[in-house]
Amino acid sequence: MARMKLRKLEEYLQGVDGFEKPKILLEQYPTPSHIASCMLFDIQSKYDDLENKLVADLGSGSGMLSIGAFLLGAQFTVGFELDSDAIEIFRNNVADMELPAIDCVQCDVIRDLTIDSWDNVFDTVVMNPPFGTKHNAGMDMRFLESAVRLSNQSIYSLHKTSTRDYISKKTKEWSVTGEVVAKLRYNIDSLYKFHKKSSVDIEVDFWKFDSSNKNI
Amino acid sequence: MKLITYNFLTSKCIRGVKVGYPLKLKIVQKEVVQTDFNPEFITRLLPRLDYPTVHMAAELVDCAEGVPKELGENYAADQDLLQKLHHILLEIDIIEGQLECPETGRIFPITQGIPNMLLNEDEV
Ligand SMILES: C[S@@+](CC[C@H](N)C(=O)[O-])C[C@H]1O[C@@H](n2cnc3c(N)ncnc32)[C@H](O)[C@@H]1O
């Protein structure tokens, strides 16, 4: 498959339907199509980590990252998602675009992927994890832990910039190397479908991790 | 759900279950989709799979002809076989059916192509 141009990719991803009734507790907002397309385009063009790869998308939501990975040539992608309503939209998005090489598994990324059956299976893991709220702080770290187990090579993920030092420390403990490859800024509240009050932008890091020497 | 995905699913998360693998697959409806054949991908994938379960699934979907019970050493050079495995693993889509835990009989439904592996709090 000839590689898709960035602009074309973004056009396609703009057509991915978002969450119908987003659940705040699960942090159900889609990655903005502009950010998703730039991220995925870099993952392929700079690091060659999508084309012909086996890819996982943790907390796949309405499918933004899974669909983008497919469009950039991933051989097969599995989205993992907890919520039935999100999965319904994922399924419709994948069916509308007639994409044959994407599966979705309904499960809890934190609870169900810490058993060994998916360990080391995926060449590349992509995710935009829930960052966690006051009640479930550190959700993104638990997603990252699952990602490290599942992957045998590369992980791409978004995390709040305020947690950068903590992530460096934690990944070192797992013998995983990582670097921030882009710094982003966006307004999460405005990404929810029926947002009411406007609020401030937050700073987000786009991380690339290498798990090939992991010890977890 | 493609059979590649099936190959990795287990019911080990259920409390008390030791192996939980392979899940018994019952197919009510399946479809065939078309994806690009990439022999290198299949070759790289095979060592990550449980091959006896690949063969068992192939029999279940009537595609086991020409697929050996055990994988020989030179599978990477056998284009015919790789093509068949590509079809079995990536092109057969289970739309409706169920997965059954071999130890407890717990059923995981497959609805509109998606296996639901979620457990209730009291099962884990
Ligand atoms: C920030 S959204 C990202 C959605 C999508 N990946 C995207 O980029 O547009 C986070 C997703 O994680 C899902 N999620 C939250 N907790 C989860 C868990 N424990 N297991 C699986 N999915 C979860 C939410 O339902 C939501 O779809």
PDB file of N, CA, C and O and ligand atoms in Angstrom, chain A residues 19 26-31 57-65 80-83 86 107-110 128-130 139 143, ligand 1:
ATOM      1  N   PHE A  19     -17.445   9.947  20.718  1.00  0.00           N
ATOM      2  CA  PHE A  19     -18.332   9.309  21.696  1.00  0.00           C
ATOM      3  C   PHE A  19     -19.720   9.953  21.670  1.00  0.00           C
ATOM      4  O   PHE A  19     -19.838  11.178  21.614  1.00  0.00           O
ATOM      5  N   LEU A  26     -14.525   7.647  32.662  1.00  0.00           N
ATOM      6  CA  LEU A  26     -13.621   6.843  31.840  1.00  0.00           C
ATOM      7  C   LEU A  26     -12.755   7.725  30.939  1.00  0.00           C
ATOM      8  O   LEU A  26     -11.977   7.231  30.136  1.00  0.00           O
ATOM      9  N   GLU A  27     -12.938   9.028  31.082  1.00  0.00           N
ATOM     10  CA  GLU A  27     -12.188  10.004  30.277  1.00  0.00           C
ATOM     11  C   GLU A  27     -12.377   9.754  28.778  1.00  0.00           C
ATOM     12  O   GLU A  27     -11.422   9.621  28.019  1.00  0.00           O
ATOM     13  N   GLN A  28     -13.656   9.712  28.418  1.00  0.00           N
ATOM     14  CA  GLN A  28     -13.977   9.398  27.025  1.00  0.00           C
ATOM     15  C   GLN A  28     -14.031  10.627  26.132  1.00  0.00           C
ATOM     16  O   GLN A  28     -15.098  11.107  25.793  1.00  0.00           O
ATOM     17  N   TYR A  29     -12.882  11.115  25.769  1.00  0.00           N
ATOM     18  CA  TYR A  29     -12.808  12.145  24.729  1.00  0.00           C
ATOM     19  C   TYR A  29     -11.855  11.604  23.664  1.00  0.00           C
ATOM     20  O   TYR A  29     -10.896  10.897  23.992  1.00  0.00           O
ATOM     21  N   PRO A  30     -12.151  11.872  22.409  1.00  0.00           N
ATOM     22  CA  PRO A  30     -11.268  11.355  21.356  1.00  0.00           C
ATOM     23  C   PRO A  30      -9.993  12.188  21.248  1.00  0.00           C
ATOM     24  O   PRO A  30     -10.000  13.375  21.562  1.00  0.00           O
ATOM     25  N   THR A  31      -8.924  11.559  20.813  1.00  0.00           N
ATOM     26  CA  THR A  31      -7.739  12.332  20.443  1.00  0.00           C
ATOM     27  C   THR A  31      -8.148  13.225  19.263  1.00  0.00           C
ATOM     28  O   THR A  31      -8.714  12.729  18.298  1.00  0.00           O
ATOM     29  N   ASP A  57      -3.976  -1.006  20.457  1.00  0.00           N
ATOM     30  CA  ASP A  57      -4.468   0.325  20.835  1.00  0.00           C
ATOM     31  C   ASP A  57      -5.206   0.144  22.163  1.00  0.00           C
ATOM     32  O   ASP A  57      -6.266  -0.472  22.206  1.00  0.00           O
ATOM     33  N   LEU A  58      -4.618   0.634  23.244  1.00  0.00           N
ATOM     34  CA  LEU A  58      -5.207   0.409  24.564  1.00  0.00           C
ATOM     35  C   LEU A  58      -6.178   1.529  24.930  1.00  0.00           C
ATOM     36  O   LEU A  58      -5.812   2.699  24.917  1.00  0.00           O
ATOM     37  N   GLY A  59      -7.396   1.151  25.283  1.00  0.00           N
ATOM     38  CA  GLY A  59      -8.458   2.127  25.517  1.00  0.00           C
ATOM     39  C   GLY A  59      -8.838   2.734  24.184  1.00  0.00           C
ATOM     40  O   GLY A  59      -8.743   3.937  23.977  1.00  0.00           O
ATOM     41  N   SER A  60      -9.269   1.884  23.274  1.00  0.00           N
ATOM     42  CA  SER A  60      -9.384   2.292  21.865  1.00  0.00           C
ATOM     43  C   SER A  60     -10.548   3.232  21.594  1.00  0.00           C
ATOM     44  O   SER A  60     -10.592   3.842  20.516  1.00  0.00           O
ATOM     45  N   GLY A  61     -11.490   3.360  22.516  1.00  0.00           N
ATOM     46  CA  GLY A  61     -12.562   4.333  22.364  1.00  0.00           C
ATOM     47  C   GLY A  61     -13.307   4.188  21.059  1.00  0.00           C
ATOM     48  O   GLY A  61     -13.702   3.088  20.667  1.00  0.00           O
ATOM     49  N   SER A  62     -13.455   5.293  20.348  1.00  0.00           N
ATOM     50  CA  SER A  62     -14.201   5.234  19.090  1.00  0.00           C
ATOM     51  C   SER A  62     -13.308   4.818  17.922  1.00  0.00           C
ATOM     52  O   SER A  62     -13.762   4.749  16.792  1.00  0.00           O
ATOM     53  N   GLY A  63     -12.049   4.572  18.192  1.00  0.00           N
ATOM     54  CA  GLY A  63     -11.198   3.945  17.180  1.00  0.00           C
ATOM     55  C   GLY A  63     -10.238   4.866  16.457  1.00  0.00           C
ATOM     56  O   GLY A  63      -9.572   4.443  15.503  1.00  0.00           O
ATOM     57  N   MET A  64     -10.131   6.092  16.898  1.00  0.00           N
ATOM     58  CA  MET A  64      -9.277   7.071  16.211  1.00  0.00           C
ATOM     59  C   MET A  64      -7.871   6.519  15.894  1.00  0.00           C
ATOM     60  O   MET A  64      -7.406   6.596  14.749  1.00  0.00           O
ATOM     61  N   LEU A  65      -7.203   5.977  16.907  1.00  0.00           N
ATOM     62  CA  LEU A  65      -5.811   5.546  16.706  1.00  0.00           C
ATOM     63  C   LEU A  65      -5.741   4.219  15.947  1.00  0.00           C
ATOM     64  O   LEU A  65      -4.846   4.023  15.112  1.00  0.00           O
ATOM     65  N   PHE A  80      -8.357  -2.476  22.470  1.00  0.00           N
ATOM     66  CA  PHE A  80      -8.859  -3.033  23.730  1.00  0.00           C
ATOM     67  C   PHE A  80      -9.667  -1.949  24.425  1.00  0.00           C
ATOM     68  O   PHE A  80      -9.155  -0.839  24.644  1.00  0.00           O
ATOM     69  N   GLU A  81     -10.893  -2.244  24.766  1.00  0.00           N
ATOM     70  CA  GLU A  81     -11.761  -1.212  25.340  1.00  0.00           C
ATOM     71  C   GLU A  81     -12.738  -1.846  26.330  1.00  0.00           C
ATOM     72  O   GLU A  81     -13.249  -2.935  26.112  1.00  0.00           O
ATOM     73  N   LEU A  82     -12.995  -1.098  27.385  1.00  0.00           N
ATOM     74  CA  LEU A  82     -13.865  -1.556  28.461  1.00  0.00           C
ATOM     75  C   LEU A  82     -15.341  -1.334  28.162  1.00  0.00           C
ATOM     76  O   LEU A  82     -16.197  -2.157  28.469  1.00  0.00           O
ATOM     77  N   ASP A  83     -15.649  -0.209  27.554  1.00  0.00           N
ATOM     78  CA  ASP A  83     -17.014   0.294  27.540  1.00  0.00           C
ATOM     79  C   ASP A  83     -17.812  -0.099  26.287  1.00  0.00           C
ATOM     80  O   ASP A  83     -17.388   0.169  25.166  1.00  0.00           O
ATOM     81  N   ALA A  86     -18.746   2.774  23.772  1.00  0.00           N
ATOM     82  CA  ALA A  86     -17.602   3.173  22.948  1.00  0.00           C
ATOM     83  C   ALA A  86     -17.366   2.132  21.855  1.00  0.00           C
ATOM     84  O   ALA A  86     -17.101   2.477  20.698  1.00  0.00           O
ATOM     85  N   CYS A 107     -12.491  -5.627  27.168  1.00  0.00           N
ATOM     86  CA  CYS A 107     -11.861  -6.084  28.404  1.00  0.00           C
ATOM     87  C   CYS A 107     -11.354  -4.873  29.180  1.00  0.00           C
ATOM     88  O   CYS A 107     -11.407  -3.747  28.696  1.00  0.00           O
ATOM     89  N   ASP A 108     -10.899  -5.128  30.378  1.00  0.00           N
ATOM     90  CA  ASP A 108     -10.334  -4.081  31.209  1.00  0.00           C
ATOM     91  C   ASP A 108      -8.812  -4.106  31.023  1.00  0.00           C
ATOM     92  O   ASP A 108      -8.150  -5.081  31.390  1.00  0.00           O
ATOM     93  N   VAL A 109      -8.279  -3.054  30.447  1.00  0.00           N
ATOM     94  CA  VAL A 109      -6.855  -2.997  30.124  1.00  0.00           C
ATOM     95  C   VAL A 109      -5.983  -3.186  31.369  1.00  0.00           C
ATOM     96  O   VAL A 109      -4.881  -3.722  31.311  1.00  0.00           O
ATOM     97  N   ILE A 110      -6.499  -2.749  32.501  1.00  0.00           N
ATOM     98  CA  ILE A 110      -5.712  -2.793  33.718  1.00  0.00           C
ATOM     99  C   ILE A 110      -5.788  -4.144  34.409  1.00  0.00           C
ATOM    100  O   ILE A 110      -4.801  -4.685  34.887  1.00  0.00           O
ATOM    101  N   ASN A 128      -3.850   6.632  23.954  1.00  0.00           N
ATOM    102  CA  ASN A 128      -4.101   7.903  24.621  1.00  0.00           C
ATOM    103  C   ASN A 128      -4.856   7.530  25.894  1.00  0.00           C
ATOM    104  O   ASN A 128      -6.071   7.497  25.897  1.00  0.00           O
ATOM    105  N   PRO A 129      -4.135   7.203  26.937  1.00  0.00           N
ATOM    106  CA  PRO A 129      -4.773   6.611  28.119  1.00  0.00           C
ATOM    107  C   PRO A 129      -5.531   7.649  28.939  1.00  0.00           C
ATOM    108  O   PRO A 129      -5.265   8.848  28.817  1.00  0.00           O
ATOM    109  N   PRO A 130      -6.466   7.187  29.774  1.00  0.00           N
ATOM    110  CA  PRO A 130      -7.059   8.107  30.744  1.00  0.00           C
ATOM    111  C   PRO A 130      -5.935   8.587  31.660  1.00  0.00           C
ATOM    112  O   PRO A 130      -5.078   7.801  32.055  1.00  0.00           O
ATOM    113  N   MET A 139      -3.908   6.340  36.539  1.00  0.00           N
ATOM    114  CA  MET A 139      -4.466   5.410  35.546  1.00  0.00           C
ATOM    115  C   MET A 139      -3.524   5.250  34.363  1.00  0.00           C
ATOM    116  O   MET A 139      -3.334   4.147  33.847  1.00  0.00           O
ATOM    117  N   PHE A 143      -1.973   1.859  32.599  1.00  0.00           N
ATOM    118  CA  PHE A 143      -2.058   1.556  31.164  1.00  0.00           C
ATOM    119  C   PHE A 143      -0.661   1.313  30.596  1.00  0.00           C
ATOM    120  O   PHE A 143      -0.439   0.392  29.821  1.00  0.00           O
TER     121      PHE A 143
HETATM  122  C1  LIG C   1      -8.845   9.451  26.332  1.00  0.00           C
HETATM  123  S1  LIG C   1      -9.875   8.188  25.673  1.00  0.00           S
HETATM  124  C2  LIG C   1      -9.003   7.785  24.184  1.00  0.00           C
HETATM  125  C3  LIG C   1      -9.862   7.114  23.141  1.00  0.00           C
HETATM  126  C4  LIG C   1      -9.210   6.747  21.816  1.00  0.00           C
HETATM  127  N1  LIG C   1      -8.070   5.847  22.009  1.00  0.00           N
HETATM  128  C5  LIG C   1      -8.746   7.979  21.070  1.00  0.00           C
HETATM  129  O1  LIG C   1      -7.530   8.167  21.002  1.00  0.00           O
HETATM  130  O2  LIG C   1      -9.561   8.726  20.567  1.00  0.00           O
HETATM  131  C6  LIG C   1      -9.568   6.835  26.811  1.00  0.00           C
HETATM  132  C7  LIG C   1     -10.357   5.543  26.527  1.00  0.00           C
HETATM  133  O3  LIG C   1      -9.993   4.540  27.486  1.00  0.00           O
HETATM  134  C8  LIG C   1     -11.134   3.780  27.851  1.00  0.00           C
HETATM  135  N2  LIG C   1     -10.867   3.183  29.180  1.00  0.00           N
HETATM  136  C9  LIG C   1     -10.841   3.798  30.381  1.00  0.00           C
HETATM  137  N3  LIG C   1     -10.513   2.914  31.353  1.00  0.00           N
HETATM  138  C10 LIG C   1     -10.330   1.700  30.737  1.00  0.00           C
HETATM  139  C11 LIG C   1      -9.961   0.398  31.189  1.00  0.00           C
HETATM  140  N4  LIG C   1      -9.709   0.143  32.479  1.00  0.00           N
HETATM  141  N5  LIG C   1      -9.857  -0.603  30.280  1.00  0.00           N
HETATM  142  C12 LIG C   1     -10.092  -0.362  28.971  1.00  0.00           C
HETATM  143  N6  LIG C   1     -10.437   0.842  28.476  1.00  0.00           N
HETATM  144  C13 LIG C   1     -10.551   1.871  29.348  1.00  0.00           C
HETATM  145  C14 LIG C   1     -12.251   4.815  27.855  1.00  0.00           C
HETATM  146  O4  LIG C   1     -13.527   4.204  27.754  1.00  0.00           O
HETATM  147  C15 LIG C   1     -11.868   5.657  26.625  1.00  0.00           C
HETATM  148  O5  LIG C   1     -12.447   5.134  25.465  1.00  0.00           O
END
